[in-house]
mmCIF file of C-alpha atoms in Angstrom:
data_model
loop_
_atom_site.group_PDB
_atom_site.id
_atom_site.type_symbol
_atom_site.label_atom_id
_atom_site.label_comp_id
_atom_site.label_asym_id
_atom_site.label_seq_id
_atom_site.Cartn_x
_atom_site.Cartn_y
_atom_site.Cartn_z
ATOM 1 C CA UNK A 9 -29.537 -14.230 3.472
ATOM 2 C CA UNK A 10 -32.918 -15.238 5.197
ATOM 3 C CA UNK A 11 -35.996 -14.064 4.103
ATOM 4 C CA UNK A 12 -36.722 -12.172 7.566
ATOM 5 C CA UNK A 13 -33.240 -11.128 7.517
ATOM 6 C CA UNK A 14 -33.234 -7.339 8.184
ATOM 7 C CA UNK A 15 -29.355 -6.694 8.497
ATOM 8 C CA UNK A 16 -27.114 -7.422 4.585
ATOM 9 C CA UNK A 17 -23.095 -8.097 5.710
ATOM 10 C CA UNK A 18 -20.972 -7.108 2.537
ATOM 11 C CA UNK A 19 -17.230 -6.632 2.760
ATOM 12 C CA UNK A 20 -15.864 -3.939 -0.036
ATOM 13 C CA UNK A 21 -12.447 -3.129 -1.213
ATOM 14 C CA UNK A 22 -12.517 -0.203 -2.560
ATOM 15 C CA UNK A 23 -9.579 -0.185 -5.038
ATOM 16 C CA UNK A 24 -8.474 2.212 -7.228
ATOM 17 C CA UNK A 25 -8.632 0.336 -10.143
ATOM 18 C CA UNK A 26 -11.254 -2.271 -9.165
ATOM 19 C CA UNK A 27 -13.989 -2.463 -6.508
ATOM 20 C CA UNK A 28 -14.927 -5.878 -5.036
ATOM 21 C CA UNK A 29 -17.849 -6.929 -2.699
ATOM 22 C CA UNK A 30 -17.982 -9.947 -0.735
ATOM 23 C CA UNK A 31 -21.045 -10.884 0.799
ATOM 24 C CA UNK A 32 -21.410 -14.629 2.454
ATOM 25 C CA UNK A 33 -18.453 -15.254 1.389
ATOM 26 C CA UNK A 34 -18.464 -14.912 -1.713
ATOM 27 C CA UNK A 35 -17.406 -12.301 -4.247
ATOM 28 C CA UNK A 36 -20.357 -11.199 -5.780
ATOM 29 C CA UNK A 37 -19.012 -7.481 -7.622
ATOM 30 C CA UNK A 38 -15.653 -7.271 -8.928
ATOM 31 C CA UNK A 39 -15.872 -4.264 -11.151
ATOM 32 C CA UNK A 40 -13.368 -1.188 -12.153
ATOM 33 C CA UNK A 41 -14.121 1.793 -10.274
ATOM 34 C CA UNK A 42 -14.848 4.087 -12.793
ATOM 35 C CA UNK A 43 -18.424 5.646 -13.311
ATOM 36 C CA UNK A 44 -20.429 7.463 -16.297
ATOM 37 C CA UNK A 45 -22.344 10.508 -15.331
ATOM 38 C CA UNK A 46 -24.758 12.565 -17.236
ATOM 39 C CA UNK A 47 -22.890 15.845 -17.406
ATOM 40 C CA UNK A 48 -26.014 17.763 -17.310
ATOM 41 C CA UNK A 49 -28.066 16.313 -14.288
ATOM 42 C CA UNK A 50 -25.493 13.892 -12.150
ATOM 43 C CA UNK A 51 -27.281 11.076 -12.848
ATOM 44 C CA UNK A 52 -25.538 7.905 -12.356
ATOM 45 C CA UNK A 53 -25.395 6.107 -16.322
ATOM 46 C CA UNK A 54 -22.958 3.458 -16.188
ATOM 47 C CA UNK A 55 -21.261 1.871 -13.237
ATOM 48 C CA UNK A 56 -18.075 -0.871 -13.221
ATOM 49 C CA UNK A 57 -17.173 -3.183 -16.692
ATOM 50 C CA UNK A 58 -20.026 -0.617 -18.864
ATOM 51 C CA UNK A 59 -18.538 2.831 -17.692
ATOM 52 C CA UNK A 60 -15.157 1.167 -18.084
ATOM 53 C CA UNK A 61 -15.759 0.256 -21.577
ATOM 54 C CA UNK A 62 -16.802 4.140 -22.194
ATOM 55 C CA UNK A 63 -14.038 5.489 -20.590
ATOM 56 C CA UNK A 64 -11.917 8.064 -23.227
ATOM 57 C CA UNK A 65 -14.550 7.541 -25.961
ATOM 58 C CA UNK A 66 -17.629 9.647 -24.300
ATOM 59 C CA UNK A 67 -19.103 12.535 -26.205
ATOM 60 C CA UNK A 68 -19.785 15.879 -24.241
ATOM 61 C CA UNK A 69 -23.441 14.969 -22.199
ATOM 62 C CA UNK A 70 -21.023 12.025 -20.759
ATOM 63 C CA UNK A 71 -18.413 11.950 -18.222
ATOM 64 C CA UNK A 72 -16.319 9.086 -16.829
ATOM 65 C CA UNK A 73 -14.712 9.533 -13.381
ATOM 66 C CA UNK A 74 -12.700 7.020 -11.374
ATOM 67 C CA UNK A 75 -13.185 8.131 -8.087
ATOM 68 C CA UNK A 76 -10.507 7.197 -6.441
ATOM 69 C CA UNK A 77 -6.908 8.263 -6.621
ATOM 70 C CA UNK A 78 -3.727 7.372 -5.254
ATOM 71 C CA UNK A 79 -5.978 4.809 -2.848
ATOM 72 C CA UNK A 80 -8.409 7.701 -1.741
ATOM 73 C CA UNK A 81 -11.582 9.415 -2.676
ATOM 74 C CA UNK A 82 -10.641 12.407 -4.724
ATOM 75 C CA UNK A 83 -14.349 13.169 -5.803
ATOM 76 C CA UNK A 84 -17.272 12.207 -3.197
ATOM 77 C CA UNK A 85 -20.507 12.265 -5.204
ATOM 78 C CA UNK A 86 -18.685 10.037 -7.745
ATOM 79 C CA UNK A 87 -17.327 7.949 -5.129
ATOM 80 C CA UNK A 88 -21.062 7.508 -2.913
ATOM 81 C CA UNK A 89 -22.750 6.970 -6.458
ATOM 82 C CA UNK A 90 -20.360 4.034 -7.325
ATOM 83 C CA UNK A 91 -20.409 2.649 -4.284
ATOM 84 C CA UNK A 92 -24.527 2.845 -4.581
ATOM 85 C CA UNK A 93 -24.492 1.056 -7.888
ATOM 86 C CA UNK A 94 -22.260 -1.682 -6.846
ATOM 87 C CA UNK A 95 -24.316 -2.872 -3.534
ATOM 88 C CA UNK A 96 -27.677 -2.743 -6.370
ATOM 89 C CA UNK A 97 -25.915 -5.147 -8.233
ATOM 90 C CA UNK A 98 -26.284 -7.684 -5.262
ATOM 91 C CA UNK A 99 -29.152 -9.882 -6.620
ATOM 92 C CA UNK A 100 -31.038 -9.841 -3.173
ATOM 93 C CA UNK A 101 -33.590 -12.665 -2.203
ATOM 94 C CA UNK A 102 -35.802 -10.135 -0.008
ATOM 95 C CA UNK A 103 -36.725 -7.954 -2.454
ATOM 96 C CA UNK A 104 -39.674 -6.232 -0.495
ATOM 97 C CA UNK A 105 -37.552 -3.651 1.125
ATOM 98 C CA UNK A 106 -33.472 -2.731 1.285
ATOM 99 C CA UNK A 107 -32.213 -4.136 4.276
ATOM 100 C CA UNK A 108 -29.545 -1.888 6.470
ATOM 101 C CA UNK A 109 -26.074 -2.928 5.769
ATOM 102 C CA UNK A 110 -23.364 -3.912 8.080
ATOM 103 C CA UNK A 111 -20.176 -3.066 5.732
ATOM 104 C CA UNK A 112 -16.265 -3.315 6.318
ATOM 105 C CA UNK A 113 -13.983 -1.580 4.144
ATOM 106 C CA UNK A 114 -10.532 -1.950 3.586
ATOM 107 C CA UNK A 115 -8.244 1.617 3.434
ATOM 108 C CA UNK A 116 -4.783 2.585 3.518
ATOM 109 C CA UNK A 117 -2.652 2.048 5.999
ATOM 110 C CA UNK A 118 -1.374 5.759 5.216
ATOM 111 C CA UNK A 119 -4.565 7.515 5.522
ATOM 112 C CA UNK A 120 -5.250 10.762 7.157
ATOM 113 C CA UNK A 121 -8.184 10.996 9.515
ATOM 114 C CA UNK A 122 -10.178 13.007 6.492
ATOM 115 C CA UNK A 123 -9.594 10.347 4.221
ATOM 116 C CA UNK A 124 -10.739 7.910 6.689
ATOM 117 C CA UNK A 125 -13.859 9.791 7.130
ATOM 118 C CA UNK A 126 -14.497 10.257 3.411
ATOM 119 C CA UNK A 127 -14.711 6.550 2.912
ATOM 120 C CA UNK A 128 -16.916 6.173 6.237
ATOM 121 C CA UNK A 129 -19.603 9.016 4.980
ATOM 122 C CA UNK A 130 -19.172 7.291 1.427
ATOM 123 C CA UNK A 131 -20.428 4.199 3.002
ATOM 124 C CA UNK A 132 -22.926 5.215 5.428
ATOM 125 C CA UNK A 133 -24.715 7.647 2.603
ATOM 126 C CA UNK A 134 -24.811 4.338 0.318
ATOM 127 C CA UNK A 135 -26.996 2.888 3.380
ATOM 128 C CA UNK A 136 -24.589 1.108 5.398
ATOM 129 C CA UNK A 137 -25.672 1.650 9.130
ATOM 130 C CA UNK A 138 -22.585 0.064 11.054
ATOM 131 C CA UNK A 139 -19.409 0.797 8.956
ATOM 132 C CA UNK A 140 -16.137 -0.891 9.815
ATOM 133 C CA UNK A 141 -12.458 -0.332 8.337
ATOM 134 C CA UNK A 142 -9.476 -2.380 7.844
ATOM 135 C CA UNK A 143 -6.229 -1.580 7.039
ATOM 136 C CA UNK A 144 -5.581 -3.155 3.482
ATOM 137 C CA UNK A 145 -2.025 -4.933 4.462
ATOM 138 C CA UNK A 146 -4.106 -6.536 7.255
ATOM 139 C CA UNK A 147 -6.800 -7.189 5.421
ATOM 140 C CA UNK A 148 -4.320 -8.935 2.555
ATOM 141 C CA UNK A 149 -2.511 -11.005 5.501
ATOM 142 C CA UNK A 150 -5.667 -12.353 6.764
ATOM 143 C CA UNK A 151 -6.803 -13.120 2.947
ATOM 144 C CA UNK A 152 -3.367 -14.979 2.240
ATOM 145 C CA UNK A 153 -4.023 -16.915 5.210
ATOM 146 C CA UNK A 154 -1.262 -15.594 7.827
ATOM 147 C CA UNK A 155 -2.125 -15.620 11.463
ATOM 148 C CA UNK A 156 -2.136 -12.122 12.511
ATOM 149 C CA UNK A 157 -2.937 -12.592 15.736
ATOM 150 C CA UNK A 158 0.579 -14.629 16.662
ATOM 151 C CA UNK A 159 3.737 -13.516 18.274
ATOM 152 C CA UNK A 160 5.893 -12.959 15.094
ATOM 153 C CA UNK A 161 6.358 -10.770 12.458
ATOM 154 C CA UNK A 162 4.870 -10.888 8.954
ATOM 155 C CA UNK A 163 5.611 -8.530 6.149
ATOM 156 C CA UNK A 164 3.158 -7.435 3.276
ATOM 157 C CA UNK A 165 3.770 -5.781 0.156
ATOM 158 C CA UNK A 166 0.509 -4.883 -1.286
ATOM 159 C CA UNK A 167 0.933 -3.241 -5.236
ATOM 160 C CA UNK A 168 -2.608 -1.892 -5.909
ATOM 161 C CA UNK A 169 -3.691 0.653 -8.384
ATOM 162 C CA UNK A 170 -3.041 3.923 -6.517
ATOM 163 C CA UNK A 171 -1.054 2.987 -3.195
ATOM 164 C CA UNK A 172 1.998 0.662 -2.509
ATOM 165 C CA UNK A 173 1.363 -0.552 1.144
ATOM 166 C CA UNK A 174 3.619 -2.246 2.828
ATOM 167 C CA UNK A 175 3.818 -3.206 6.524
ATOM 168 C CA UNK A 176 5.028 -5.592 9.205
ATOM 169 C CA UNK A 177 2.040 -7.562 11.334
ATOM 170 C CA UNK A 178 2.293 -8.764 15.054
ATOM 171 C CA UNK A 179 0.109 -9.431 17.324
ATOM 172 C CA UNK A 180 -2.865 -8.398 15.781
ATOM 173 C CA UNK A 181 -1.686 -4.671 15.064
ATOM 174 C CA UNK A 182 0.691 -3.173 12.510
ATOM 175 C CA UNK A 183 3.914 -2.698 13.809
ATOM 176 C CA UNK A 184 5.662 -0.443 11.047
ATOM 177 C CA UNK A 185 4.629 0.612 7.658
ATOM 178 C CA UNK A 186 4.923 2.911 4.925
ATOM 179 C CA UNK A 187 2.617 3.825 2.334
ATOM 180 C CA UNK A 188 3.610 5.012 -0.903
ATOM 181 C CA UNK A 189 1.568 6.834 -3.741
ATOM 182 C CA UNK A 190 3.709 4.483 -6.227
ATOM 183 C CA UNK A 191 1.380 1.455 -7.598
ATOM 184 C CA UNK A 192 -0.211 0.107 -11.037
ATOM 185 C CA UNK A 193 -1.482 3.606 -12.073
ATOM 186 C CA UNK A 194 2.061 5.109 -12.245
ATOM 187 C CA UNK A 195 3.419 2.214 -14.230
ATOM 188 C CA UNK A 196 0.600 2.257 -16.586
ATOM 189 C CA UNK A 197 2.015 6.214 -16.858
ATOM 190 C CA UNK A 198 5.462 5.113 -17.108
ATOM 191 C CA UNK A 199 4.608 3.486 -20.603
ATOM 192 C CA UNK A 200 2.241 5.848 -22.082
ATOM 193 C CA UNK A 201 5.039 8.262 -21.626
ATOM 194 C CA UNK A 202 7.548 5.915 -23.177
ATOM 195 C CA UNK A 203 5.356 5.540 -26.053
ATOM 196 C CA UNK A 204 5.213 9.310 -26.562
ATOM 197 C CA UNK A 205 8.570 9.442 -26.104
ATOM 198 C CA UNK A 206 10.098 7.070 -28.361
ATOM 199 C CA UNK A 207 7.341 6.285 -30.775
ATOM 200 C CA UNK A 208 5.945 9.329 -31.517
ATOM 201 C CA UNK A 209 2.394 7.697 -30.932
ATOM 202 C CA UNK A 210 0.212 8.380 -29.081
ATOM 203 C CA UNK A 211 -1.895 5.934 -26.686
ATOM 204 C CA UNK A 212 -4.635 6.091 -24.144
ATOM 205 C CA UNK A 213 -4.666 4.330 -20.291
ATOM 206 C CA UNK A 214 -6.397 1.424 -21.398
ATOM 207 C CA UNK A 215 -3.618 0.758 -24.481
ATOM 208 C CA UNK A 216 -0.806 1.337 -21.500
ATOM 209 C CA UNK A 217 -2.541 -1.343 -19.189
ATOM 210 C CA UNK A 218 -3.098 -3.777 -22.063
ATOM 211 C CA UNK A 219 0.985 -3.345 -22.726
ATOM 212 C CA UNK A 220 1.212 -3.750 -19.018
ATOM 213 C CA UNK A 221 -0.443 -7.005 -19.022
ATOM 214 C CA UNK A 222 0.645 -8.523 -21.775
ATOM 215 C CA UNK A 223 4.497 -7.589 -21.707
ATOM 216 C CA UNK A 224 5.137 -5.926 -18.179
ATOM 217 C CA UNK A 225 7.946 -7.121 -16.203
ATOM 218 C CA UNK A 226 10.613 -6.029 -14.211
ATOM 219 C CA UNK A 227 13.576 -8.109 -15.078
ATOM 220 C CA UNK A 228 15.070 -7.567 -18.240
ATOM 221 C CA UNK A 229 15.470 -11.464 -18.674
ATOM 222 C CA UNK A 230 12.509 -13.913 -18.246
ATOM 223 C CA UNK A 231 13.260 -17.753 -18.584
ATOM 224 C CA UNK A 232 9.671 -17.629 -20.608
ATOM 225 C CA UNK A 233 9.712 -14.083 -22.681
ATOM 226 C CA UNK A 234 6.203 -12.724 -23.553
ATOM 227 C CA UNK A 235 5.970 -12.240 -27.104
ATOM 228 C CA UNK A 236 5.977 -8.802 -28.667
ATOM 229 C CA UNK A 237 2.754 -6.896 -28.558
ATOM 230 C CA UNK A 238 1.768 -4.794 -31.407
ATOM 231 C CA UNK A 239 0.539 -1.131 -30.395
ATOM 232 C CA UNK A 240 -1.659 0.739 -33.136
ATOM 233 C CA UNK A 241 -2.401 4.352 -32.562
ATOM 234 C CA UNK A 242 -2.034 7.990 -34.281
ATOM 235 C CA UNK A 243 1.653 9.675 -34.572
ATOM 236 C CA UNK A 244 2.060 13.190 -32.450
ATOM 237 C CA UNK A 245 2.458 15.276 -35.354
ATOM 238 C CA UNK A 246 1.182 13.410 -38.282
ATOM 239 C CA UNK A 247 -1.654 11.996 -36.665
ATOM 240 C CA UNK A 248 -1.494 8.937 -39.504
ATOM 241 C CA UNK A 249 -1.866 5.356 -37.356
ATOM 242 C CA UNK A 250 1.367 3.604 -36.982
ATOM 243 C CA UNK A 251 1.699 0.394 -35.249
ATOM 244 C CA UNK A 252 4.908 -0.588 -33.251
ATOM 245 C CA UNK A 253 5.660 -3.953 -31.695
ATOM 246 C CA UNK A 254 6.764 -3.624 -28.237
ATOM 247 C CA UNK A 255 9.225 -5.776 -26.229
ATOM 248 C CA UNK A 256 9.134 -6.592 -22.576
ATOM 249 C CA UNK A 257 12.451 -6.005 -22.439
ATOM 250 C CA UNK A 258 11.304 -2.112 -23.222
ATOM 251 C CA UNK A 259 9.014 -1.948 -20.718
ATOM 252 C CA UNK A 260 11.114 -3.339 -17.947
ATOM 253 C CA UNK A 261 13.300 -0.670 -18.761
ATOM 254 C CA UNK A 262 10.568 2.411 -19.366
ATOM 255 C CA UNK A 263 9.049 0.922 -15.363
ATOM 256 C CA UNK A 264 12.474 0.861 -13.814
ATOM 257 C CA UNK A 265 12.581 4.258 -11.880
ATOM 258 C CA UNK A 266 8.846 3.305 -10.408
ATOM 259 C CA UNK A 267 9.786 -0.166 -9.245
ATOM 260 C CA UNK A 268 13.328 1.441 -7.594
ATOM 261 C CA UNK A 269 10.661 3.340 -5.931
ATOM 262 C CA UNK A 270 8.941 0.654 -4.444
ATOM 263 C CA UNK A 271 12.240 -1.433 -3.604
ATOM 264 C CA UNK A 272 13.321 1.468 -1.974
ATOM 265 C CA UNK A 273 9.968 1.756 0.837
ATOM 266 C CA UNK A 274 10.402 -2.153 1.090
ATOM 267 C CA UNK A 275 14.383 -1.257 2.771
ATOM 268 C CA UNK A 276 12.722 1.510 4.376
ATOM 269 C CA UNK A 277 10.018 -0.385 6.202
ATOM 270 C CA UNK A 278 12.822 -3.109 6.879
ATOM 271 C CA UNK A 279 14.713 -0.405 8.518
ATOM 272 C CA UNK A 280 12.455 0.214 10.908
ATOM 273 C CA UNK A 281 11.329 -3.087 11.813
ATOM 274 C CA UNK A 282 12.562 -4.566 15.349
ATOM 275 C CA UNK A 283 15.472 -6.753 15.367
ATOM 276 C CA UNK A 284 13.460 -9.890 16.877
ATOM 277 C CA UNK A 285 10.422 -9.730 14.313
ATOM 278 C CA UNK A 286 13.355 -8.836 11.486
ATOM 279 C CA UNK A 287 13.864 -12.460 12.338
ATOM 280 C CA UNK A 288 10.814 -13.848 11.261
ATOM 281 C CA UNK A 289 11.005 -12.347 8.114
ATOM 282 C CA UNK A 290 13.886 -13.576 7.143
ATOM 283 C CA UNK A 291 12.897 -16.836 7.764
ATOM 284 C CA UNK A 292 9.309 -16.651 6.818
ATOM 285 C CA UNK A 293 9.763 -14.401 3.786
ATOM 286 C CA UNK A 294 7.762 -11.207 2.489
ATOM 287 C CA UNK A 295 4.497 -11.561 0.608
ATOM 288 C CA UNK A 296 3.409 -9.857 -2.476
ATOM 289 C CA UNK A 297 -0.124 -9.220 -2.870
ATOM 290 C CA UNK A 298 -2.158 -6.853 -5.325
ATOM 291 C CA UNK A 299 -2.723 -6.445 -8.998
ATOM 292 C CA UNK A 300 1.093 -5.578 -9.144
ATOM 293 C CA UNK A 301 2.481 -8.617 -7.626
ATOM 294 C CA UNK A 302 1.038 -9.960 -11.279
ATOM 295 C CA UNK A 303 4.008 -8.220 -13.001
ATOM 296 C CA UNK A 304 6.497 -10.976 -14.412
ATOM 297 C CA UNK A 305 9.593 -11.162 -12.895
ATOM 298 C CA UNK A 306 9.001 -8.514 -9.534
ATOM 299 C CA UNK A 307 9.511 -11.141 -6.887
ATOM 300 C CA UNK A 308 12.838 -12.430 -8.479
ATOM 301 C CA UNK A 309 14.131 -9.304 -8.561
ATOM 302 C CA UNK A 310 12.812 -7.957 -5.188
ATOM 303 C CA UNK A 311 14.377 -11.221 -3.981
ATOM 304 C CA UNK A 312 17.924 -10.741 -5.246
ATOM 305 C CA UNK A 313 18.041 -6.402 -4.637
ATOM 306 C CA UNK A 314 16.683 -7.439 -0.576
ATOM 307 C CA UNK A 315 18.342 -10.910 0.324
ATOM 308 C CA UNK A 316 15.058 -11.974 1.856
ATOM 309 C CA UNK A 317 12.476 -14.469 -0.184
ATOM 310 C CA UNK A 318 9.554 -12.777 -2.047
ATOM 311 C CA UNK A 319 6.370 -15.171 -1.872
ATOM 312 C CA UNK A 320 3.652 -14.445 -4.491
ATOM 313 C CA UNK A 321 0.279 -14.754 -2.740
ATOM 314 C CA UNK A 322 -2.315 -17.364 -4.250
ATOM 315 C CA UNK A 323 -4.790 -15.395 -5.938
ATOM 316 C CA UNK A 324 -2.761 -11.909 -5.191
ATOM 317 C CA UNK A 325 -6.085 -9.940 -6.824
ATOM 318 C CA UNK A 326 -8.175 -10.598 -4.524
ATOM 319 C CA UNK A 327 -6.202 -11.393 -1.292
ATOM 320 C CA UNK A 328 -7.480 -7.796 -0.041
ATOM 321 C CA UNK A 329 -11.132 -8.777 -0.459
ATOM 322 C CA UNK A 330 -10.941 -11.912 1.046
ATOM 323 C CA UNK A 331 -9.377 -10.655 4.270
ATOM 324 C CA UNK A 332 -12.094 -7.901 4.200
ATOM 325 C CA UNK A 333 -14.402 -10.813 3.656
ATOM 326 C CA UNK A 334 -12.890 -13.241 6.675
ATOM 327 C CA UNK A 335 -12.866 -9.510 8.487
ATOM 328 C CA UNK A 336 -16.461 -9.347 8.251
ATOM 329 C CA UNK A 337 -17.128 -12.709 9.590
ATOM 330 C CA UNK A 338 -15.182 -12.050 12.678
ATOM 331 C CA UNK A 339 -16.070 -8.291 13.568
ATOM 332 C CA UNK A 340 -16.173 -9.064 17.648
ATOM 333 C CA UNK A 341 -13.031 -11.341 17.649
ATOM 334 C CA UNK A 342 -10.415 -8.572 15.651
ATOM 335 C CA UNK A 343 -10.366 -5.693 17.840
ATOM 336 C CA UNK A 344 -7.987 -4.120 15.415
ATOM 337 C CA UNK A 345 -11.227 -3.156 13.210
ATOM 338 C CA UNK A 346 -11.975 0.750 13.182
ATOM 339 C CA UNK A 347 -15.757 1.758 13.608
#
């Protein structure tokens, strides 16, 4: 940005479980979206990787909140005072005054007209003057480098923390899609109720998404196994630690009714797709994007259960972001942006 330069152009996804901002193209915050508040005033503590790191071990003048839930603002202060923190942490060059903000945000494709306008009020309140959305499966086909804008169909299956989104692209415009409140946060769910269940131990979100990472999958046989991971925590009624190695094997099986779930909208989006742009994605494949198209062995299985060819996306993280970030760039050529 120039030094005279009065107007800031940042891109945001605002995810569930983490918040990026793109600004020249470049991602310059990708932090959790969780905040720490002072329970007595509202004060903003800790925004991102530090309120992240208190989250489940605050005393009582301290309170974490994510903000978002199931892909939308469930708490609006929360929500505007992340959102505030996260455009401060842009080192900017002109540092004599805040220059107005030209923002695009990603959403849902399933959102309701209040959610919509939550995320819009969220954005203008944390000083963004014009404030454009994006869909997040269009957003994730522009980042994973698909031309939206052609005569054929494209589908997208974007796992994020809160939402499943998945939808077919033509002609610049979403042709079908369905949204389901089935993602990352549920499977991290899935195994803190297994633990409870079968152990007798109890653990916290950030134990289940550890587990998740290091021995999630979705096949019950992996041509390269994760090892075991040992889980420490305090038995139900004893409350003595205990620690129990877990297999992937275990989890596959504990995540199974979630990912059924989400093979399940994938038919039902297929369903409704037209016959000609069915075509294409046969031939061109569907493309996983999202934290959950991280999860070892999903595309295999996906692949086999739907007869089509499941394509990981490079970089499936951030695939949203970088749409939103290409988005931003071209605001007066994509006339499928909302203002």
């Amino acid at each position: 940005m120039g030094f005279f330069s009065l107007t800031q152009e940042i891109a945001i996804d605002l995810g569930t479980a983490n918040t990026i901002i793109i600004s020249n193209g470049k991602i310059i915050v990708d932090e959790p979206s969780v905040v720490a508040l002072d329970r007595r005033t509202d004060k903003l503590i800790a925004v991102g990787e530090k309120a992240r790191q208190m989250h489940g071990k605050t005393h009582d003048n301290i309170r974490t909140i994510r903000p978002l839930r199931d892909g939308v603002i469930a708490d609006f202060d929360a929500a505007e005072q992340m959102i505030k923190g996260m455009i401060k942490m842009i080192s900017n060059k002109n540092r004599w005054f805040a220059p107005s903000l030209r923002i695009v945000v990603c959403i849902p494709s399933g959102s309701t007209e209040v959610e919509i306008r939550a995320v819009r009020d969220s954005s203008e309140h944390a000083g963004g003057r014009d404030v454009y959305m994006i869909y997040e499966p269009m957003a994730a086909a522009i980042g994973i480098g698909i031309d939206v804008e052609a005569p054929q169909g494209n589908m997208i299956v974007d796992i994020g923390g809160g939402t499943t989104e998945i939808a077919v692209i033509s002609l610049g415009g979403i042709v079908c899609n369905k949204s389901i409140r089935i993602a990352g946060d549920d499977l991290t769910e899935d195994i803190v109720e297994y633990m409870r269940r079968q152990y007798n131990i109890k653990v916290g979100e950030s134990t289940a998404e550890q587990i998740k990472i290091a021995v999630g999958s979705a096949l019950t046989e992996l041509d390269n196994p994760p090892e075991d991971f040992v889980v420490c925590g305090p038995h139900q009624m004893t409350a003595l630690p205990m620690s129990v190695p877990i297999s992937y094997v275990e989890v596959a099986h504990c995540l199974e009714k979630s990912i059924s779930k989400i093979e399940s909208a994938v038919l039902g989006a297929l369903e409704q797709t037209p016959p000609e742009l069915y075509a294409d994605i046969v031939r061109n494949g569907i493309y996983l994007a999202g934290g959950g198209a991280l999860l070892r062995g999903l595309d295999k299985r996906l692949s086999d259960k739907i007869n089509i060819q499941f394509h990981i996306a490079e970089d499936p993280l951030h695939a949203v972001a970088r749409g939103t970030g290409i988005a931003l760039k071209n605001v007066n050529r994509f006339n499928f942006l909302m203002r």
